[in-house]
Amino acid sequence: MLEAVKVALDPTPRQERLLEGHAGAARFAYNLMLSHVQSQLARGEKADWSMYAQRRWWNEWKSEIAPWWGEYSKEAYNTAFESLSAALRNFFDAKTGRRKGRRMGWPKYRSKRRGTPRFAYTTGSFGLIEGDPKRLKLPRVGHVHCMEDIARRVGDAKVVRMSVSKRAGRWYASLTVERDAPTVPVTPKGGVGVDLGVKTLATLSDGTMAPNPRHMNNSLRRLAHAQRTLSRREQGSKRWQKAETRVRRIYAHVAAQRRDGLHKLTDMLTRTYRDISIEDLNVAGMVTNHRLARAVSDCGFAELRRQLVYKSARTGAAIHIIDRWYPSSKTCSNCGTVKAKLSLNERTYCCDACGLRIDRDLNAAINIEKQHVAPSAEETLNARGGDIRHDRHAPAAQTPMNREPSSQNNGMRLRADLGNGVMQTTAN
């Protein structure tokens, strides 16, 4: 199985200039080949935009177009050809309907200021250094120091690719390693339903609740101050660049906090339960509501689902995606009665048929657990990945967007704000 191991680099000033040069060479090759493909199409020629065709054209003309090409590794240019080939393939596949999801636009030129400096190594002598666990070998750059013991994290796995990128003023190396599939452990509990929300990030069908830490909300004041400082600087000056780096670091810090909390939550779920049922949320539709867009984006629902999928392969847990049309909030978890209407301000579900009174989100989580045998979400998507036409007379005929703020009075609260400590469950 393939895994990714990401580590922060600590290059010397000379190595940092070489890293910038490699990223610039990749950006130059990408923009050059994009111009070449566009000129072929403008002349009415058949454009051959495969990675191998781009490499052949580059090898033929590189000495005239870029006489400095030998200063950097050939892998930087191959990174550009691979990226452009994938972008063009996605564009044409989306145009012809062979690619699911949103429509992909024509590739754009990469900007030096707005883009993320990056390149990758796929062939040659790169990666770990024997006898030096805190350094990585980057051809044409040298042995770059890492901020942690990378050899311990990689272990006996084989490094097949190494991507180098710069984010918020810091360089990172992401190693794609190939290792044997781990032994699947035995999870102690059975199934669980997970209802995702804004105020409470996740409500489990057994009563456990994971609060939403709202990392972006907690950093808004600091971010606003940094952005005001940036707006007062002359664009392009050194002080402006310093202020821009500060803004990017705040965004990177918030993203790291969110990612850390989601890792702790998904680790707990995949190591504790054998069957995990979640809804197929229409996140793209939810963020169109300008009142909820920032709060929904701060939750990271898509990242949570992505982590659940790949971590379940390690622990043997089964992930069940419940149809987004299923009225989990309107259905009584005791008798199955479906309410015709349920306003958003009703936080306690009251069943008129059996008299059940239960927290709204806990009721939805229980219903989600019961529906894990229902058809998966992939059966409710069309060729573009969007909603198919739904039966107007069936319950919940609109795309569910009821991930509104909620308050829970029952159950247990899962503390995910303990830094690097172990998550704990405490009764309310």
Coordinates of C-alpha atoms in Angstrom, one line a residue:
M1 CA 0.0 0.0 0.0
L2 CA 1.1 3.6 -0.6
E3 CA 1.4 6.1 2.2
A4 CA 2.6 9.8 2.4
V5 CA 5.1 11.0 4.9
K6 CA 5.4 14.8 5.1
V7 CA 8.3 16.5 6.8
A8 CA 9.4 20.2 7.2
L9 CA 12.8 21.0 5.7
D10 CA 15.5 23.3 7.2
P11 CA 17.6 24.2 4.1
T12 CA 20.7 26.5 4.2
P13 CA 20.4 29.8 2.3
R14 CA 22.3 28.3 -0.7
Q15 CA 20.0 25.3 -0.7
E16 CA 16.9 27.5 -0.4
R17 CA 18.0 29.4 -3.5
L18 CA 18.4 26.1 -5.3
L19 CA 15.0 25.0 -4.2
E20 CA 13.5 28.3 -5.5
G21 CA 15.4 27.8 -8.8
H22 CA 14.0 24.2 -9.2
A23 CA 10.5 25.4 -8.6
G24 CA 11.0 28.3 -11.0
A25 CA 12.3 25.9 -13.7
A26 CA 9.2 23.7 -13.3
R27 CA 7.0 26.8 -13.5
F28 CA 8.8 28.0 -16.7
A29 CA 8.5 24.6 -18.4
Y30 CA 4.8 24.4 -17.5
N31 CA 4.0 27.8 -18.9
L32 CA 6.2 27.2 -22.0
M33 CA 4.5 23.9 -22.9
L34 CA 1.1 25.4 -22.3
S35 CA 1.9 28.1 -24.8
H36 CA 3.2 25.5 -27.2
V37 CA 0.0 23.4 -27.0
Q38 CA -2.2 26.6 -27.4
S39 CA -0.2 27.7 -30.5
Q40 CA -0.7 24.2 -32.0
L41 CA -4.4 24.4 -31.5
A42 CA -4.5 28.0 -32.8
R43 CA -2.9 26.8 -36.1
G44 CA -5.4 24.0 -36.4
E45 CA -2.8 21.3 -35.8
K46 CA -3.4 18.2 -33.8
A47 CA -1.8 18.9 -30.4
D48 CA 0.1 16.0 -28.8
W49 CA 0.0 17.0 -25.2
S50 CA 1.1 13.7 -23.6
M51 CA 4.0 13.9 -21.1
Y52 CA 6.3 12.0 -23.5
A53 CA 5.5 14.3 -26.4
Q54 CA 6.2 17.3 -24.2
R55 CA 9.5 15.8 -23.1
R56 CA 10.6 15.1 -26.7
W57 CA 9.8 18.7 -27.7
W58 CA 11.6 20.1 -24.7
N59 CA 14.8 18.0 -25.3
E60 CA 14.8 19.2 -28.9
W61 CA 14.5 23.0 -28.1
K62 CA 15.7 23.4 -24.5
S63 CA 19.3 24.5 -25.4
E64 CA 17.9 27.4 -27.5
I65 CA 15.0 28.4 -25.3
A66 CA 16.5 27.9 -21.9
P67 CA 20.3 27.7 -22.0
W68 CA 20.4 27.5 -18.2
W69 CA 18.5 24.2 -18.1
G70 CA 21.5 22.2 -16.9
E71 CA 21.7 24.1 -13.6
Y72 CA 18.6 22.2 -12.3
S73 CA 17.6 18.6 -12.1
K74 CA 15.7 17.1 -15.1
E75 CA 13.0 16.0 -12.6
A76 CA 11.9 19.6 -12.2
Y77 CA 11.0 19.8 -15.9
N78 CA 9.4 16.3 -15.8
T79 CA 7.2 17.5 -13.0
A80 CA 5.8 20.3 -15.2
F81 CA 5.1 18.0 -18.1
E82 CA 3.3 15.5 -15.8
S83 CA 1.2 18.2 -14.3
L84 CA 0.2 19.8 -17.6
S85 CA -0.6 16.5 -19.2
A86 CA -2.9 15.6 -16.2
A87 CA -4.6 19.0 -16.4
L88 CA -5.3 18.7 -20.1
R89 CA -6.5 15.2 -19.7
N90 CA -8.9 16.3 -17.0
F91 CA -10.2 19.1 -19.2
F92 CA -10.9 16.9 -22.2
D93 CA -12.3 14.1 -20.1
A94 CA -14.7 16.5 -18.3
K95 CA -15.7 18.0 -21.6
T96 CA -16.6 14.7 -23.1
G97 CA -18.3 13.4 -19.9
R98 CA -15.7 10.7 -19.1
R99 CA -14.7 12.5 -15.9
K100 CA -17.1 12.7 -12.9
G101 CA -17.4 15.8 -10.7
R102 CA -17.4 19.5 -11.5
R103 CA -16.3 20.7 -15.0
M104 CA -12.6 21.3 -15.3
G105 CA -11.5 24.5 -17.1
W106 CA -8.6 25.0 -19.4
P107 CA -5.2 25.1 -17.6
K108 CA -4.0 28.5 -16.6
Y109 CA -0.5 29.9 -16.5
R110 CA 1.3 29.5 -13.2
S111 CA 2.1 32.7 -11.4
K112 CA 5.3 33.2 -9.5
R113 CA 3.6 35.2 -6.7
R114 CA 0.3 33.5 -6.4
G115 CA 1.3 29.9 -7.2
T116 CA 2.8 27.4 -4.8
P117 CA 6.5 26.7 -5.6
R118 CA 6.8 22.9 -6.1
F119 CA 8.6 20.2 -8.0
A120 CA 9.0 16.4 -7.5
Y121 CA 11.6 13.6 -7.9
T122 CA 10.4 10.3 -9.4
T123 CA 13.7 8.8 -10.7
G124 CA 17.3 8.9 -9.7
S125 CA 19.1 8.9 -6.4
F126 CA 16.9 10.7 -3.9
G127 CA 15.3 10.2 -0.5
L128 CA 16.8 8.8 2.7
I129 CA 20.5 8.9 3.5
E130 CA 21.9 5.9 5.2
G131 CA 23.5 6.7 8.5
D132 CA 21.9 10.2 8.6
P133 CA 18.3 9.9 9.7
K134 CA 17.5 13.7 9.7
R135 CA 18.6 14.5 6.2
L136 CA 17.2 13.9 2.7
K137 CA 19.1 13.7 -0.5
L138 CA 17.8 16.1 -3.2
P139 CA 19.7 15.8 -6.5
R140 CA 21.3 19.2 -7.6
V141 CA 20.4 20.6 -4.2
G142 CA 22.3 18.5 -1.7
H143 CA 21.7 16.9 1.6
V144 CA 18.9 18.9 3.2
H145 CA 18.3 18.8 7.0
C146 CA 14.8 17.8 8.2
M147 CA 13.0 19.0 11.3
E148 CA 12.5 15.5 12.6
D149 CA 13.8 11.9 12.2
I150 CA 12.4 11.0 8.8
A151 CA 14.1 7.6 8.7
R152 CA 12.1 6.5 11.7
R153 CA 8.8 7.6 10.1
V154 CA 9.6 5.9 6.8
G155 CA 10.9 2.7 8.5
D156 CA 11.5 -0.2 6.1
A157 CA 9.2 1.2 3.4
K158 CA 10.4 2.0 -0.2
V159 CA 10.4 5.6 -1.2
V160 CA 8.9 5.9 -4.8
R161 CA 8.4 9.6 -5.1
M162 CA 9.3 12.8 -3.3
S163 CA 7.5 16.1 -3.8
V164 CA 9.0 19.4 -2.5
S165 CA 6.8 22.4 -2.0
K166 CA 6.9 25.8 -0.2
R167 CA 3.9 26.9 1.9
A168 CA 3.7 29.9 4.2
G169 CA 7.5 30.6 3.9
R170 CA 8.6 27.0 4.8
W171 CA 9.7 24.2 2.6
Y172 CA 8.3 20.7 2.9
A173 CA 9.1 17.3 1.5
S174 CA 6.3 14.8 1.0
L175 CA 7.5 11.2 0.5
T176 CA 5.3 8.6 -1.2
V177 CA 6.3 5.3 0.3
E178 CA 5.3 1.8 -0.5
R179 CA 5.0 -0.7 2.3
D180 CA 3.3 -4.0 3.1
A181 CA -0.4 -3.8 4.1
P182 CA -0.6 -3.8 7.9
T183 CA -2.2 -6.5 9.9
V184 CA -5.8 -5.7 10.4
P185 CA -6.5 -5.3 14.1
V186 CA -9.8 -6.4 15.7
T187 CA -12.0 -3.4 16.6
P188 CA -13.7 -3.7 20.0
K189 CA -17.1 -2.3 19.0
G190 CA -19.7 -2.8 16.3
G191 CA -21.4 -0.2 14.2
V192 CA -21.9 3.5 14.7
G193 CA -23.7 6.3 12.9
V194 CA -22.1 9.7 12.6
D195 CA -24.1 12.9 12.1
L196 CA -22.0 15.9 11.2
G197 CA -22.8 19.4 12.1
V198 CA -21.5 22.9 12.7
K199 CA -21.7 23.5 16.4
T200 CA -21.1 19.9 17.3
L201 CA -18.7 18.5 14.7
A202 CA -19.8 14.9 15.0
T203 CA -22.6 13.2 17.0
L204 CA -22.3 9.5 17.3
S205 CA -25.3 7.1 17.6
D206 CA -23.9 5.9 21.0
G207 CA -24.2 9.4 22.5
T208 CA -20.6 10.5 22.1
M209 CA -20.2 14.0 20.8
A210 CA -17.1 15.8 19.3
P211 CA -17.4 19.6 19.6
N212 CA -16.4 21.8 16.8
P213 CA -13.3 23.7 17.9
R214 CA -13.9 26.5 15.3
H215 CA -10.2 27.2 14.6
M216 CA -10.8 29.8 12.0
N217 CA -13.3 31.7 14.2
N218 CA -10.7 31.8 17.0
S219 CA -8.0 33.3 14.6
L220 CA -10.2 35.9 12.9
R221 CA -9.0 38.8 15.0
R222 CA -5.4 38.0 14.5
L223 CA -6.0 37.4 10.8
A224 CA -7.8 40.7 10.4
H225 CA -5.0 42.6 12.0
A226 CA -2.4 40.9 9.7
Q227 CA -4.5 41.6 6.6
R228 CA -4.9 45.3 7.6
T229 CA -1.2 45.6 7.9
L230 CA -0.8 43.9 4.5
S231 CA -3.2 46.4 2.9
R232 CA -1.1 49.4 4.1
R233 CA 2.1 48.1 2.6
E234 CA 3.3 49.0 -0.9
Q235 CA 2.6 45.9 -3.0
G236 CA 5.8 44.2 -4.1
S237 CA 8.0 45.8 -1.4
K238 CA 10.0 43.8 1.1
R239 CA 7.7 44.9 3.9
W240 CA 4.7 43.8 1.9
Q241 CA 6.2 40.4 1.3
K242 CA 6.9 40.1 5.0
A243 CA 3.3 41.0 5.8
E244 CA 2.0 38.6 3.2
T245 CA 4.0 35.8 4.7
R246 CA 2.5 36.5 8.1
V247 CA -1.0 36.2 6.6
R248 CA -0.2 32.9 4.9
R249 CA 1.3 31.6 8.2
I250 CA -1.9 32.3 10.0
Y251 CA -3.9 30.4 7.3
A252 CA -1.4 27.6 7.5
H253 CA -1.7 27.4 11.3
V254 CA -5.5 27.2 11.1
A255 CA -5.3 24.5 8.5
A256 CA -2.8 22.5 10.6
Q257 CA -5.0 22.8 13.7
R258 CA -8.1 21.6 11.7
R259 CA -6.2 18.7 10.2
D260 CA -4.8 17.7 13.6
G261 CA -8.3 17.6 15.2
L262 CA -9.8 15.6 12.3
H263 CA -6.9 13.1 12.5
K264 CA -7.7 12.5 16.2
L265 CA -11.4 12.1 15.5
T266 CA -11.0 9.7 12.5
D267 CA -8.4 7.7 14.4
M268 CA -10.8 7.2 17.2
L269 CA -13.6 6.2 14.9
T270 CA -11.6 3.7 12.7
R271 CA -9.9 2.1 15.7
T272 CA -13.1 1.7 17.8
Y273 CA -15.9 0.7 15.4
R274 CA -16.1 -2.0 12.7
D275 CA -18.9 -0.3 10.7
I276 CA -19.1 3.5 10.3
S277 CA -22.0 5.1 8.6
I278 CA -21.9 8.8 7.5
E279 CA -24.1 10.9 5.2
D280 CA -23.2 11.9 1.7
L281 CA -23.3 15.7 2.4
N282 CA -23.8 18.2 -0.3
V283 CA -21.0 20.4 0.9
A284 CA -20.8 22.4 -2.4
G285 CA -24.4 23.3 -2.0
M286 CA -24.0 24.2 1.7
V287 CA -21.2 26.7 1.1
T288 CA -23.4 28.6 -1.3
N289 CA -25.3 29.9 1.8
H290 CA -23.3 33.0 2.7
R291 CA -24.4 32.8 6.3
L292 CA -23.0 29.3 6.8
A293 CA -20.2 29.2 4.2
R294 CA -17.3 30.0 6.5
A295 CA -18.6 27.8 9.4
V296 CA -19.1 24.8 7.0
S297 CA -15.7 25.3 5.4
D298 CA -14.0 25.4 8.8
C299 CA -15.4 22.0 9.7
G300 CA -13.6 20.1 7.0
F301 CA -16.3 17.6 6.2
A302 CA -14.7 16.5 2.9
E303 CA -11.3 16.0 4.7
L304 CA -13.0 14.0 7.5
R305 CA -14.6 11.7 4.9
R306 CA -11.3 11.3 3.0
Q307 CA -9.4 10.3 6.2
L308 CA -12.1 7.8 7.2
V309 CA -11.9 6.1 3.8
Y310 CA -8.1 5.5 3.8
K311 CA -7.8 4.8 7.5
S312 CA -10.5 2.2 7.4
A313 CA -8.3 0.2 5.0
R314 CA -5.7 0.0 7.7
T315 CA -8.0 -1.0 10.6
G316 CA -10.5 -3.1 8.7
A317 CA -13.4 -0.9 9.4
A318 CA -16.2 -0.6 6.8
I319 CA -17.4 2.8 5.7
H320 CA -21.0 3.1 4.6
I321 CA -22.1 6.3 2.7
I322 CA -25.8 6.9 3.3
D323 CA -27.9 8.4 0.5
R324 CA -28.2 12.2 0.9
W325 CA -31.9 12.0 0.2
Y326 CA -32.6 9.9 3.3
P327 CA -34.5 12.1 5.9
S328 CA -32.4 11.2 8.9
S329 CA -33.4 14.3 10.9
K330 CA -37.2 13.9 10.2
T331 CA -37.5 10.2 10.9
C332 CA -38.2 8.9 14.4
S333 CA -35.5 6.5 15.5
N334 CA -37.9 4.6 17.6
C335 CA -41.0 3.9 15.5
G336 CA -39.9 5.2 12.0
T337 CA -42.5 7.9 11.6
V338 CA -41.4 10.6 9.2
K339 CA -42.4 14.2 10.0
A340 CA -43.6 16.3 7.1
K341 CA -41.9 19.4 8.4
L342 CA -39.2 20.0 11.0
S343 CA -38.0 23.6 11.4
L344 CA -34.4 24.3 12.0
N345 CA -35.0 25.8 15.4
E346 CA -36.4 22.5 16.8
R347 CA -33.3 21.1 18.5
T348 CA -35.3 18.3 20.3
Y349 CA -37.1 15.8 18.2
C350 CA -40.6 15.0 19.5
C351 CA -42.4 12.1 17.9
D352 CA -46.2 12.6 17.7
A353 CA -46.8 8.8 17.2
C354 CA -44.8 7.2 20.0
G355 CA -44.0 10.2 22.2
L356 CA -40.2 9.9 21.9
R357 CA -38.2 13.0 22.9
I358 CA -34.5 13.0 21.9
D359 CA -31.9 15.3 20.7
R360 CA -32.3 16.1 17.1
D361 CA -28.7 15.2 16.0
L362 CA -28.6 12.1 18.2
N363 CA -31.8 10.9 16.6
A364 CA -30.3 11.5 13.1
A365 CA -27.1 9.6 14.1
I366 CA -29.2 6.6 15.2
N367 CA -31.1 6.6 11.9
I368 CA -27.9 6.9 9.9
E369 CA -26.5 3.8 11.7
K370 CA -29.7 1.9 10.9
Q371 CA -29.4 2.8 7.2
H372 CA -25.9 1.5 6.5
V373 CA -27.4 -1.3 4.4
A374 CA -29.1 1.3 2.1
P375 CA -27.7 2.0 -1.4
S376 CA -24.4 4.0 -1.4
A377 CA -24.1 7.6 -2.4
E378 CA -22.5 6.7 -5.7
E379 CA -25.8 5.4 -6.9
T380 CA -27.4 8.8 -6.5
L381 CA -24.9 10.7 -8.6
N382 CA -25.1 11.3 -12.4
A383 CA -22.1 11.2 -14.8
R384 CA -21.0 14.7 -13.6
G385 CA -21.2 13.8 -9.9
G386 CA -24.3 15.9 -9.3
D387 CA -27.7 15.2 -7.9
I388 CA -30.0 13.1 -10.1
R389 CA -33.7 13.9 -10.4
H390 CA -35.5 12.9 -7.2
D391 CA -39.1 11.7 -6.6
R392 CA -40.9 14.9 -5.6
H393 CA -43.5 12.9 -3.6
A394 CA -40.9 11.0 -1.6
P395 CA -39.7 12.4 1.8
A396 CA -36.9 15.0 1.8
A397 CA -37.2 15.8 -1.9
Q398 CA -34.6 18.6 -1.6
T399 CA -30.9 18.3 -1.2
P400 CA -30.4 18.1 2.6
M401 CA -28.5 21.1 3.9
N402 CA -29.5 20.8 7.6
R403 CA -26.0 21.0 9.0
E404 CA -27.0 24.0 11.0
P405 CA -25.6 24.9 14.5
S406 CA -27.1 22.7 17.1
S407 CA -27.0 22.2 20.9
Q408 CA -26.9 18.8 22.5
N409 CA -28.0 18.1 26.0
N410 CA -27.7 14.3 26.0
G411 CA -24.7 12.1 25.5
M412 CA -21.0 12.4 26.0
R413 CA -18.7 15.1 24.9
L414 CA -15.5 14.2 23.1
R415 CA -12.6 16.5 24.0
A416 CA -10.5 17.0 20.9
D417 CA -8.7 20.2 22.1
L418 CA -6.0 18.5 24.3
G419 CA -3.0 19.3 22.0
N420 CA -1.0 16.2 21.3
G421 CA -2.6 14.4 24.3
V422 CA -5.0 11.5 24.1
M423 CA -8.7 12.2 23.4
Q424 CA -10.9 11.7 26.4
T425 CA -14.6 11.3 26.8
T426 CA -16.3 13.0 29.8
A427 CA -20.0 12.9 30.6
N428 CA -21.9 16.1 30.4

